[in-house]
Tab-separated table of C-alpha atoms in Angstrom:
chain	number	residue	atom	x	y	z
A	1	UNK	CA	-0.899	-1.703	44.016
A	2	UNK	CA	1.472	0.008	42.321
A	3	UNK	CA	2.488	-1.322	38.621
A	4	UNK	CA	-0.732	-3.191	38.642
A	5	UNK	CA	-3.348	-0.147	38.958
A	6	UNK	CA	-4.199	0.368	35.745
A	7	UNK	CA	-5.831	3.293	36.477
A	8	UNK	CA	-3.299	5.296	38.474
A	9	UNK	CA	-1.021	3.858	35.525
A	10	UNK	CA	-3.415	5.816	32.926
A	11	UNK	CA	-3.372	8.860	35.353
A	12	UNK	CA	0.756	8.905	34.585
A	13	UNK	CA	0.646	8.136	30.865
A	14	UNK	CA	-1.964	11.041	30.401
A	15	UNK	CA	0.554	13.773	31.063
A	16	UNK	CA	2.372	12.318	28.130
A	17	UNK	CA	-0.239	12.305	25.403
A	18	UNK	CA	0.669	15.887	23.835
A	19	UNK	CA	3.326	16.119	22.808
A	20	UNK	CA	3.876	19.095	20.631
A	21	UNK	CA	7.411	19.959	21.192
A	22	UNK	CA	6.890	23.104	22.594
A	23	UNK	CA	8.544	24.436	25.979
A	24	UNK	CA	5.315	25.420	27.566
A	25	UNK	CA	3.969	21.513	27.353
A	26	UNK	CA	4.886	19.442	30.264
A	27	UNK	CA	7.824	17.644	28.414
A	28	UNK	CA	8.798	20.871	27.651
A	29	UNK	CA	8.588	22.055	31.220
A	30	UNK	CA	9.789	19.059	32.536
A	31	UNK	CA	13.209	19.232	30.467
A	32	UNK	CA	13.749	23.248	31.754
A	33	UNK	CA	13.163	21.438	35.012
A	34	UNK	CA	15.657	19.025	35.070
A	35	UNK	CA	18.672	21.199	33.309
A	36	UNK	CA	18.140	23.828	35.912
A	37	UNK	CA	18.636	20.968	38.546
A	38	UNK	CA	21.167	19.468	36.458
A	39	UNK	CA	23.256	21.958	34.006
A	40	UNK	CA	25.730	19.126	32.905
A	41	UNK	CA	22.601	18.071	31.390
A	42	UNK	CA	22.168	20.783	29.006
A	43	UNK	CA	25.266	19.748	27.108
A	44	UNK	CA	23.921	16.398	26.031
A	45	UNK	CA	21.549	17.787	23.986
A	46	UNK	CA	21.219	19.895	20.344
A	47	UNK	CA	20.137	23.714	20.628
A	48	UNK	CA	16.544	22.617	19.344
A	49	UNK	CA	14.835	20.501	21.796
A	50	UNK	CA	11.601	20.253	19.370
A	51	UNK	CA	12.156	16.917	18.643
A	52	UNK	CA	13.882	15.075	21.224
A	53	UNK	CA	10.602	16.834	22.833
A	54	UNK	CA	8.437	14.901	20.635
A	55	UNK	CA	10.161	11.833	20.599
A	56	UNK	CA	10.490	11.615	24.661
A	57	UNK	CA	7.014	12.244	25.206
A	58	UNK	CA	6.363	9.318	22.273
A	59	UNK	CA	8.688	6.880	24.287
A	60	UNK	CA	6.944	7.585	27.585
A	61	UNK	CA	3.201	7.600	26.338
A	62	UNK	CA	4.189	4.354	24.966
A	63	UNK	CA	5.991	2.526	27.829
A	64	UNK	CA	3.537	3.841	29.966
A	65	UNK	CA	0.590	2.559	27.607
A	66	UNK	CA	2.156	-1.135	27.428
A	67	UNK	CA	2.160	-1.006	31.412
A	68	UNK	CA	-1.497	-0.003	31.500
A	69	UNK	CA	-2.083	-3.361	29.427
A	70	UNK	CA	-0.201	-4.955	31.558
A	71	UNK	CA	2.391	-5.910	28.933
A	72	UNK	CA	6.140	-5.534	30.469
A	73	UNK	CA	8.272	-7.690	27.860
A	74	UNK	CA	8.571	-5.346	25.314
A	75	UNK	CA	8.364	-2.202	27.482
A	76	UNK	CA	11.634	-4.050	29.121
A	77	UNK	CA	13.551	-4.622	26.108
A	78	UNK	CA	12.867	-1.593	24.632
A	79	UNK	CA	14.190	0.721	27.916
A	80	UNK	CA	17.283	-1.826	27.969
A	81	UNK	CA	17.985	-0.918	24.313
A	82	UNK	CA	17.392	2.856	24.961
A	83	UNK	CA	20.236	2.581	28.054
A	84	UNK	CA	22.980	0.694	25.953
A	85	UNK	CA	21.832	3.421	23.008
A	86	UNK	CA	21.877	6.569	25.337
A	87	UNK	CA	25.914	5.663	26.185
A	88	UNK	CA	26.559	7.212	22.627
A	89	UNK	CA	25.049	11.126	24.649
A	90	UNK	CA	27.481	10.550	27.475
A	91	UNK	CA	25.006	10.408	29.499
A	92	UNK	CA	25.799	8.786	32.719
A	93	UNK	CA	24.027	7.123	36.599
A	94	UNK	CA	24.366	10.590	37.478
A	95	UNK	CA	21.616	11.663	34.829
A	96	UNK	CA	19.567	8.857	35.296
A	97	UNK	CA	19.230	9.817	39.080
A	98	UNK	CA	18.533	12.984	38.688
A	99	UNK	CA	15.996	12.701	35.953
A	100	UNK	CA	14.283	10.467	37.839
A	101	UNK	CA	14.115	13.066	40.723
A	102	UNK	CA	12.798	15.581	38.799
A	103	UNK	CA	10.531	13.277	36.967
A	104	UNK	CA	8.661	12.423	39.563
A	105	UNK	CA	8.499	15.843	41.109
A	106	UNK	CA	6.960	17.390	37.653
A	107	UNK	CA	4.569	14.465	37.014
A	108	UNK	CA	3.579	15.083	40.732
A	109	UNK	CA	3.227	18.987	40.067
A	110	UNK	CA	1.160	18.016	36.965
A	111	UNK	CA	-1.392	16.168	38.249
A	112	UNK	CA	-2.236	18.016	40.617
A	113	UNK	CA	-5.096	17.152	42.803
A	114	UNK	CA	-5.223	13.691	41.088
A	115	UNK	CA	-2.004	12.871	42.865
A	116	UNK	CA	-3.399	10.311	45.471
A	117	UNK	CA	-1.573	7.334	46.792
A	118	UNK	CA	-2.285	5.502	44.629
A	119	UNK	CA	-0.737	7.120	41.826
A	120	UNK	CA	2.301	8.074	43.826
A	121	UNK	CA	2.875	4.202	44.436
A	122	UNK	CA	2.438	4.221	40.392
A	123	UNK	CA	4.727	6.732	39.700
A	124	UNK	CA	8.001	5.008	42.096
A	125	UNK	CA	7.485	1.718	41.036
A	126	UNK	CA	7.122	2.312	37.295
A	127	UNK	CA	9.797	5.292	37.636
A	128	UNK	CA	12.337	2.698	39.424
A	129	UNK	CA	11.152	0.238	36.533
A	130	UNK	CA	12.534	2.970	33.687
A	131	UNK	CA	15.385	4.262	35.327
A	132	UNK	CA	16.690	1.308	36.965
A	133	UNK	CA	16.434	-0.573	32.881
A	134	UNK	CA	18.341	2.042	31.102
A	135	UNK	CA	20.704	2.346	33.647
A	136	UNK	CA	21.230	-1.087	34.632
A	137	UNK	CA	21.795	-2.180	30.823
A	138	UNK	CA	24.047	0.613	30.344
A	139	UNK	CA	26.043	-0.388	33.027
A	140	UNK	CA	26.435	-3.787	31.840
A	141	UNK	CA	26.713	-3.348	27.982
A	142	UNK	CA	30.466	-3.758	28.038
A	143	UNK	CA	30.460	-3.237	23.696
A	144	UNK	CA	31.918	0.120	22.682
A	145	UNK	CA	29.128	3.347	22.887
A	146	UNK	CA	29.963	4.489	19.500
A	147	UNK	CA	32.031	3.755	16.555
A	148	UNK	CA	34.173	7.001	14.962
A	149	UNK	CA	34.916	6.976	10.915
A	150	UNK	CA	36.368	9.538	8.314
A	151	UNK	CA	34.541	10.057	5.171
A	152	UNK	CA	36.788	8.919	2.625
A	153	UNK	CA	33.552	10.000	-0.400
A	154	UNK	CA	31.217	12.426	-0.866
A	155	UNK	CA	29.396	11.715	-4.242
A	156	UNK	CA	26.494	14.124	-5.240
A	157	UNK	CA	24.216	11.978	-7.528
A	158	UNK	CA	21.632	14.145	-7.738
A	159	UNK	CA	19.930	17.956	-6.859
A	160	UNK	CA	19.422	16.543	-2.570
A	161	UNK	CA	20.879	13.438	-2.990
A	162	UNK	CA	24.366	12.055	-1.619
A	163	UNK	CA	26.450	8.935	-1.582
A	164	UNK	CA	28.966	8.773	1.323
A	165	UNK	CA	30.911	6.519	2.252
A	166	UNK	CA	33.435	6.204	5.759
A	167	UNK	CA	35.948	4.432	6.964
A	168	UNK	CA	35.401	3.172	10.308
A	169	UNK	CA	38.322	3.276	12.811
A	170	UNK	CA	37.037	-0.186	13.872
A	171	UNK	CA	34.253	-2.508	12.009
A	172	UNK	CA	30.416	-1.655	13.205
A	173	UNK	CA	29.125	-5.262	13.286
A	174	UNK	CA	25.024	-5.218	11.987
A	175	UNK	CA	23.149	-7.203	9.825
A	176	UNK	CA	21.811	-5.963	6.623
A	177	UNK	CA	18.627	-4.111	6.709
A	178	UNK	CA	19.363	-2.729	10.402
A	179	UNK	CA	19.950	1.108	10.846
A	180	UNK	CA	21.873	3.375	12.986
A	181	UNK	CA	22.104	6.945	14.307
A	182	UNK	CA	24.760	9.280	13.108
A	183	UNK	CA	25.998	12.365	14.212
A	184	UNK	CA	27.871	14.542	11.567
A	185	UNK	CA	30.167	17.212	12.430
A	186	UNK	CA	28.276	20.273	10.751
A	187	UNK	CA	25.472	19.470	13.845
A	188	UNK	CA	27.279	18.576	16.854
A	189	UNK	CA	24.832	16.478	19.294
A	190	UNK	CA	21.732	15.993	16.501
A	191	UNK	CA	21.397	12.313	15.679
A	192	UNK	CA	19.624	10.818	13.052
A	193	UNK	CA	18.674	7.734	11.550
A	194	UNK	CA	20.647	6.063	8.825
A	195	UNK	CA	20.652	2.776	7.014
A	196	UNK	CA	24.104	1.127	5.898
A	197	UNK	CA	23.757	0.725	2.222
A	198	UNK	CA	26.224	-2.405	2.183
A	199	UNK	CA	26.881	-5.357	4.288
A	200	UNK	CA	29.142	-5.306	7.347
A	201	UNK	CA	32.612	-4.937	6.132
A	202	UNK	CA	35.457	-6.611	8.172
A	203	UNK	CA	37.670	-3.955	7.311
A	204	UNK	CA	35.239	-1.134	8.179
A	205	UNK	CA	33.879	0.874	4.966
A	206	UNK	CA	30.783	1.330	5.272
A	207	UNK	CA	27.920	3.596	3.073
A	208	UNK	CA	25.210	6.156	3.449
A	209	UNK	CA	22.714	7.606	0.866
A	210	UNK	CA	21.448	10.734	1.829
A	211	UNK	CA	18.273	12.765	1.005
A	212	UNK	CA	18.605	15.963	1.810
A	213	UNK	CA	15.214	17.251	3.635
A	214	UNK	CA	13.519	20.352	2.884
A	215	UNK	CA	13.359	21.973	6.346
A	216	UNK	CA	16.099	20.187	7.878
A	217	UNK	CA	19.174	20.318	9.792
A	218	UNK	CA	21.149	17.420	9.644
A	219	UNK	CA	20.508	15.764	6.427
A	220	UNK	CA	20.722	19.102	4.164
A	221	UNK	CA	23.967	19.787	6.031
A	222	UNK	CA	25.442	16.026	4.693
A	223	UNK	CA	24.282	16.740	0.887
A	224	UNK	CA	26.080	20.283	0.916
A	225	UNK	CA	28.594	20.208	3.204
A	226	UNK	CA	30.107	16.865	3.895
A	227	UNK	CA	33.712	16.623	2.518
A	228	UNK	CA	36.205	13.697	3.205
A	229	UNK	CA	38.047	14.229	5.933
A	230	UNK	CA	34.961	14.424	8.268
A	231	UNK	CA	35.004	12.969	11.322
A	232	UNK	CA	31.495	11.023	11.858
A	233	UNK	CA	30.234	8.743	15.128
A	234	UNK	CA	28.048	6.385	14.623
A	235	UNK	CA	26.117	4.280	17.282
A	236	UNK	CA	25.198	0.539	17.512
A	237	UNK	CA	22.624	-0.801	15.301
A	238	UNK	CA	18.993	-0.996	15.744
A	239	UNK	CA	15.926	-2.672	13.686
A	240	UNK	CA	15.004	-6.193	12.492
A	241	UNK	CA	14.062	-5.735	8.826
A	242	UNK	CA	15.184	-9.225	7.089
A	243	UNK	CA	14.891	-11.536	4.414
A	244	UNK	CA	14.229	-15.213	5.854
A	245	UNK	CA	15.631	-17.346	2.918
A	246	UNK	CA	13.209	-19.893	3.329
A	247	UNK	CA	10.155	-17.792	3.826
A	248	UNK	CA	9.135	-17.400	0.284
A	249	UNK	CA	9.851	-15.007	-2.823
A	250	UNK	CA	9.863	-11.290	-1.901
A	251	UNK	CA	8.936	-8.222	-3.137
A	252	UNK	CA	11.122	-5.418	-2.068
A	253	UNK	CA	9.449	-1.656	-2.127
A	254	UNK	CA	12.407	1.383	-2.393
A	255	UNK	CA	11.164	5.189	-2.187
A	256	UNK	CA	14.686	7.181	-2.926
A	257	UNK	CA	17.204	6.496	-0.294
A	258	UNK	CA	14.707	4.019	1.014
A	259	UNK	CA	16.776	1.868	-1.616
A	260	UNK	CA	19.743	1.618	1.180
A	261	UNK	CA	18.843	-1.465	3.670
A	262	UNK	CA	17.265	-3.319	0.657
A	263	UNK	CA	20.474	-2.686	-1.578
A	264	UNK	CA	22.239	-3.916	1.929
A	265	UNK	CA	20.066	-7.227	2.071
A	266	UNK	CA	20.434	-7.701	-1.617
A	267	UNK	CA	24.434	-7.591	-1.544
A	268	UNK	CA	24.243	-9.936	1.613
A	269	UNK	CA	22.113	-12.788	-0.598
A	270	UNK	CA	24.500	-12.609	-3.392
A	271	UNK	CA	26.466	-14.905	-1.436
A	272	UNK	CA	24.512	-17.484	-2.208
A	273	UNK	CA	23.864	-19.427	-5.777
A	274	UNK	CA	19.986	-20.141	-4.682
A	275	UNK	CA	17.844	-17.699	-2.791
A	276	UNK	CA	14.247	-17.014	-3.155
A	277	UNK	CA	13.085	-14.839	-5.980
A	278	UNK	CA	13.683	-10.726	-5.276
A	279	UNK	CA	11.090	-8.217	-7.197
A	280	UNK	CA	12.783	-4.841	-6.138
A	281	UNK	CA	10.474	-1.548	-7.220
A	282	UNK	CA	12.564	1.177	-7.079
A	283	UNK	CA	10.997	4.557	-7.197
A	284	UNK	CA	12.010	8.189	-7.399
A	285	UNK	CA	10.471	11.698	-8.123
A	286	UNK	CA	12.363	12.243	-11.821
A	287	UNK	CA	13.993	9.370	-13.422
A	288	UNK	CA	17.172	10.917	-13.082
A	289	UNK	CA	16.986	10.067	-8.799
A	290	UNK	CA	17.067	6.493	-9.822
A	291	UNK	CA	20.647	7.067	-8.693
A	292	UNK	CA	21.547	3.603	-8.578
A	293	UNK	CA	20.302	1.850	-11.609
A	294	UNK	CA	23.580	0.885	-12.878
A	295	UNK	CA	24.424	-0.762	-9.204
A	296	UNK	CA	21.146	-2.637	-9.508
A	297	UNK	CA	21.864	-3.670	-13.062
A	298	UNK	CA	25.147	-5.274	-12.848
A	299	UNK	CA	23.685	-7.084	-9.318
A	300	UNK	CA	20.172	-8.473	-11.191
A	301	UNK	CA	22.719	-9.631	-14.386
A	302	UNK	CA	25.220	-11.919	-12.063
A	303	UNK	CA	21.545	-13.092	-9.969
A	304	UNK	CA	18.589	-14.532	-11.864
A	305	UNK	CA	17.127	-14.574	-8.714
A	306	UNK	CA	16.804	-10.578	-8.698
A	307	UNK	CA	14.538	-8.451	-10.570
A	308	UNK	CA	14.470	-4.592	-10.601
A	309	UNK	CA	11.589	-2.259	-11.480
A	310	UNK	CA	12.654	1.428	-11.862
A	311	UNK	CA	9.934	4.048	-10.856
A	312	UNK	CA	9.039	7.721	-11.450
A	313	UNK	CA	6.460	9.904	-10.356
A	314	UNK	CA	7.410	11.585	-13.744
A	315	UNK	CA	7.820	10.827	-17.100
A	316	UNK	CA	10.664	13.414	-17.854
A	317	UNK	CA	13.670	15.173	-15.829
A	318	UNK	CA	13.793	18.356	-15.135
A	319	UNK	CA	16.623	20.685	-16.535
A	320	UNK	CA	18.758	20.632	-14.080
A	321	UNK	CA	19.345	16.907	-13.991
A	322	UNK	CA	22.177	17.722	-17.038
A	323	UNK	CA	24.187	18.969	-13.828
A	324	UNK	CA	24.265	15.327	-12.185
A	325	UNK	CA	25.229	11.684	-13.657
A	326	UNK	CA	23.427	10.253	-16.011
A	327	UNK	CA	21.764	6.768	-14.216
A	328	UNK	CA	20.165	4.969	-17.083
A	329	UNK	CA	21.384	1.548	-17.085
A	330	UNK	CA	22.349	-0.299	-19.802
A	331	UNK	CA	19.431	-2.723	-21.183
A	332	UNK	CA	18.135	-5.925	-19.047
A	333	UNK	CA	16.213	-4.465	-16.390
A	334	UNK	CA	12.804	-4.170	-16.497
A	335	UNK	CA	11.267	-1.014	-18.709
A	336	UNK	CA	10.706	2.178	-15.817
A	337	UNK	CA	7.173	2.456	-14.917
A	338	UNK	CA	5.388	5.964	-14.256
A	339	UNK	CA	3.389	6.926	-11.277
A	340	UNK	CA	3.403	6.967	-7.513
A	341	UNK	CA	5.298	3.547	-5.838
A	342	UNK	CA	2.202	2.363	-4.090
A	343	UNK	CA	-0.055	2.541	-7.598
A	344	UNK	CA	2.468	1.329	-9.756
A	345	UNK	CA	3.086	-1.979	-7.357
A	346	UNK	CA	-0.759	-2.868	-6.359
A	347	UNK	CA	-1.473	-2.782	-10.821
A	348	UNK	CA	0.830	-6.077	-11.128
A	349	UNK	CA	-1.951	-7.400	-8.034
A	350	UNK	CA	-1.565	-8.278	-4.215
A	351	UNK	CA	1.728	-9.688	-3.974
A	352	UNK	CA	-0.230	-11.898	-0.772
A	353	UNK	CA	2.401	-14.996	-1.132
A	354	UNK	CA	5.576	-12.374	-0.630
A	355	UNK	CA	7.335	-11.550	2.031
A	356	UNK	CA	6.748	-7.715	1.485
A	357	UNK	CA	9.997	-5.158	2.546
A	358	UNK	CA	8.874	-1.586	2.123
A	359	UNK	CA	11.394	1.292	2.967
A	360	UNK	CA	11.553	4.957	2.512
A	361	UNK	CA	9.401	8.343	4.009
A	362	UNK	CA	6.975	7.645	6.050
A	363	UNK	CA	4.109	9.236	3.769
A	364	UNK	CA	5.033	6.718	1.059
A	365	UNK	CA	5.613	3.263	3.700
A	366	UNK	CA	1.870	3.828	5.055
A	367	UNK	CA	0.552	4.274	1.561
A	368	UNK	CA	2.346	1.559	0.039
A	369	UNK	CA	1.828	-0.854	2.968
A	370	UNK	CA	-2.179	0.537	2.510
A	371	UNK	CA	-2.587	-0.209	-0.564
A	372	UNK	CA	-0.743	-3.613	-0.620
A	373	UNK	CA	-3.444	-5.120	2.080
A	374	UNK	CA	-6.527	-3.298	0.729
A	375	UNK	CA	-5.379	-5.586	-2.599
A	376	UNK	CA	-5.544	-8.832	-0.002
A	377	UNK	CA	-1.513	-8.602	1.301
A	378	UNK	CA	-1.523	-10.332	4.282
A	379	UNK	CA	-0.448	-7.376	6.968
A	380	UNK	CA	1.601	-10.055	8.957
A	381	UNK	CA	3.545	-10.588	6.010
A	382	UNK	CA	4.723	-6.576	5.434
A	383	UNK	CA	7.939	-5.234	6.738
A	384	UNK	CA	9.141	-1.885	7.546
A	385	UNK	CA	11.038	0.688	9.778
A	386	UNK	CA	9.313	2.346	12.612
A	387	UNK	CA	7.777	5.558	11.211
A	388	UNK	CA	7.557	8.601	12.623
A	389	UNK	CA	4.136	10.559	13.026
């Protein structure tokens, strides 16, 4: 039966369901597996395999869970995308067969004495579903695998917080809100996740704000290290968030560098006299990681259309904020509110006849997005990033 046994389907999504990051898991097993058949491998990937782990397993628990409903649209679209991404690793038909080798041959291993048939008929077809996707849409995506830009602008706003801005050897086309991964020179082969902070620029500038993460790799390594000159690669876009024009006013939800799409989005409606109204919260730990309050400012006093909410968790800065630029804007926007984003929001009510944007860490989007439909926010109506667990 094949890629209609649900059951044997299940059987092959179950070896997926931990996914811890650890080497002894069956990811983790699976990966030793294939770079010992396969050492060219190796050198598409960053020393720590923790999360590409984590985020495999995620993938695979997922596809596999859409095929046990019987769902293949988005399963389909979503490997395609992965293959015309995955160009950016270098990785080539040559991988893709031989993962798929060794896939099967682990997932055959792990199950053990559940490996009937059945399964096995399971595990080709919906292995020659996944491989033959990625690499068929890699092979036709005839668009370039990466972009390369120099920093031309480091600015450090705040104690973990960094503007930077490139110029692109050639112009990244995206539309505002969408995101892409970046790989930074300080961390050869670790991507992450970026949003432009401007529209697509013809002439190829294009901006990043930067948290710096407590624990991290790549993101502490931009707000300390990054210096112009660097050479940065950046890979095609990804993600739908939007602003339909005639959907409605909107209320716009910023947690720190969160503020980037939505700044993005904003700038792209200023190129129009008459768009729907824009309430933008914008929220930060002190008041002086409001970093771009004076951006905001002079964009809300050219658009009536705009209005802008500043946000802190605390009344006061700490000392060392005399070390950074001082981001209080000049009068006009509305007077800063104090508290977390999510309690501060829901007080002015449910926001139901919005379209609702919310961006930022994930802790914050789920709390927000919570809080916004236990007030009677329709959850159809509430856009956001995919978060991570």
């Amino acid at each position: 039966m094949g890629l209609d046994d649900r059951d044997a389907l299940q059987a092959l999504r179950n070896a997926f369901a931990v996914a811890d990051g650890g080497g002894d898991s069956f990811v983790g097993r699976l990966f030793t597996r294939w770079f010992g058949t396969d050492p060219s491998a190796r050198d598409l990937f960053p020393a720590d395999l923790t999360a590409i782990r984590v985020a495999f397993a995620q993938a695979m628990n997922w596809v596999y869970g859409e095929l046990v409903a019987q769902r293949a649209q988005e399963p389909v679209a979503f490997l395609a995308q992965l293959g015309r991404d995955h160009r950016k690793y270098g990785v080539t038909q040559h991988h893709y067969g031989t993962m798929g080798r060794v896939l099967y041959a682990a997932l055959r291993d792990e199950l053990a004495e559940d490996w009937t048939a059945a399964v096995e008929d399971a595990a080709r077809e919906s292995l020659n579903l996944i491989i033959g996707v990625m690499g068929g849409a890699a092979d036709a995506e005839d668009g370039p695998a990466w972009w390369d830009g120099t920093v031309v602008e480091q600015l450090r706003v705040s104690r973990d917080l960094a503007v930077v801005r490139i110029q692109l050897d050639r112009p990244l086309p995206y539309h505002p809100g969408q995101y892409v991964k970046v790989e930074v020179p300080q961390c050869p082969r670790s991507w992450r996740y970026f949003s432009p902070a401007i529209p697509a620029d013809e002439t190829g500038a294009i901006e990043f704000h930067v948290r710096g993460v407590p624990g991290g790799l790549v993101s502490p390594a931009i707000v300390n290290e990054t210096r112009p000159g660097d050479r940065w690669r950046l890979s095609s876009p990804h993600g739908g968030l939007h602003v339909d024009r005639d959907g409605g006013d909107v209320l716009m939800i910023a947690g720190s560098t969160g503020l980037a799409p939505l700044r993005a989005i904003i700038m792209d409606l200023t190129r129009w006299g008459v768009n729907p109204r824009v309430h933008l919260f914008f929220g930060g730990r002190y008041p002086c990681e409001l970093y771009d309050l004076p951006t905001l400012w002079q964009v809300a006093a050219h658009n009536p259309w705009l209005s802008v909410t500043p946000v802190s968790e605390y009344a006061r800065d700490p000392d060392w904020a005399a070390d950074y630029p001082d981001v209080t804007p000049p009068r006009g926007l509305h007077v800063r509110q104090t508290g977390r984003l999510a309690e501060v929001v829901t007080r002015y009510g449910s926001w139901s006849d919005r379209q609702i944007l919310i961006c930022g860490g994930s802790e914050m989007t789920r709390a927000t997005a919570a809080a916004l439909i236990t007030k009677g926010a329709p959850a159809q109506r509430i856009q956001h990033d995919p978060l991570s667990e």
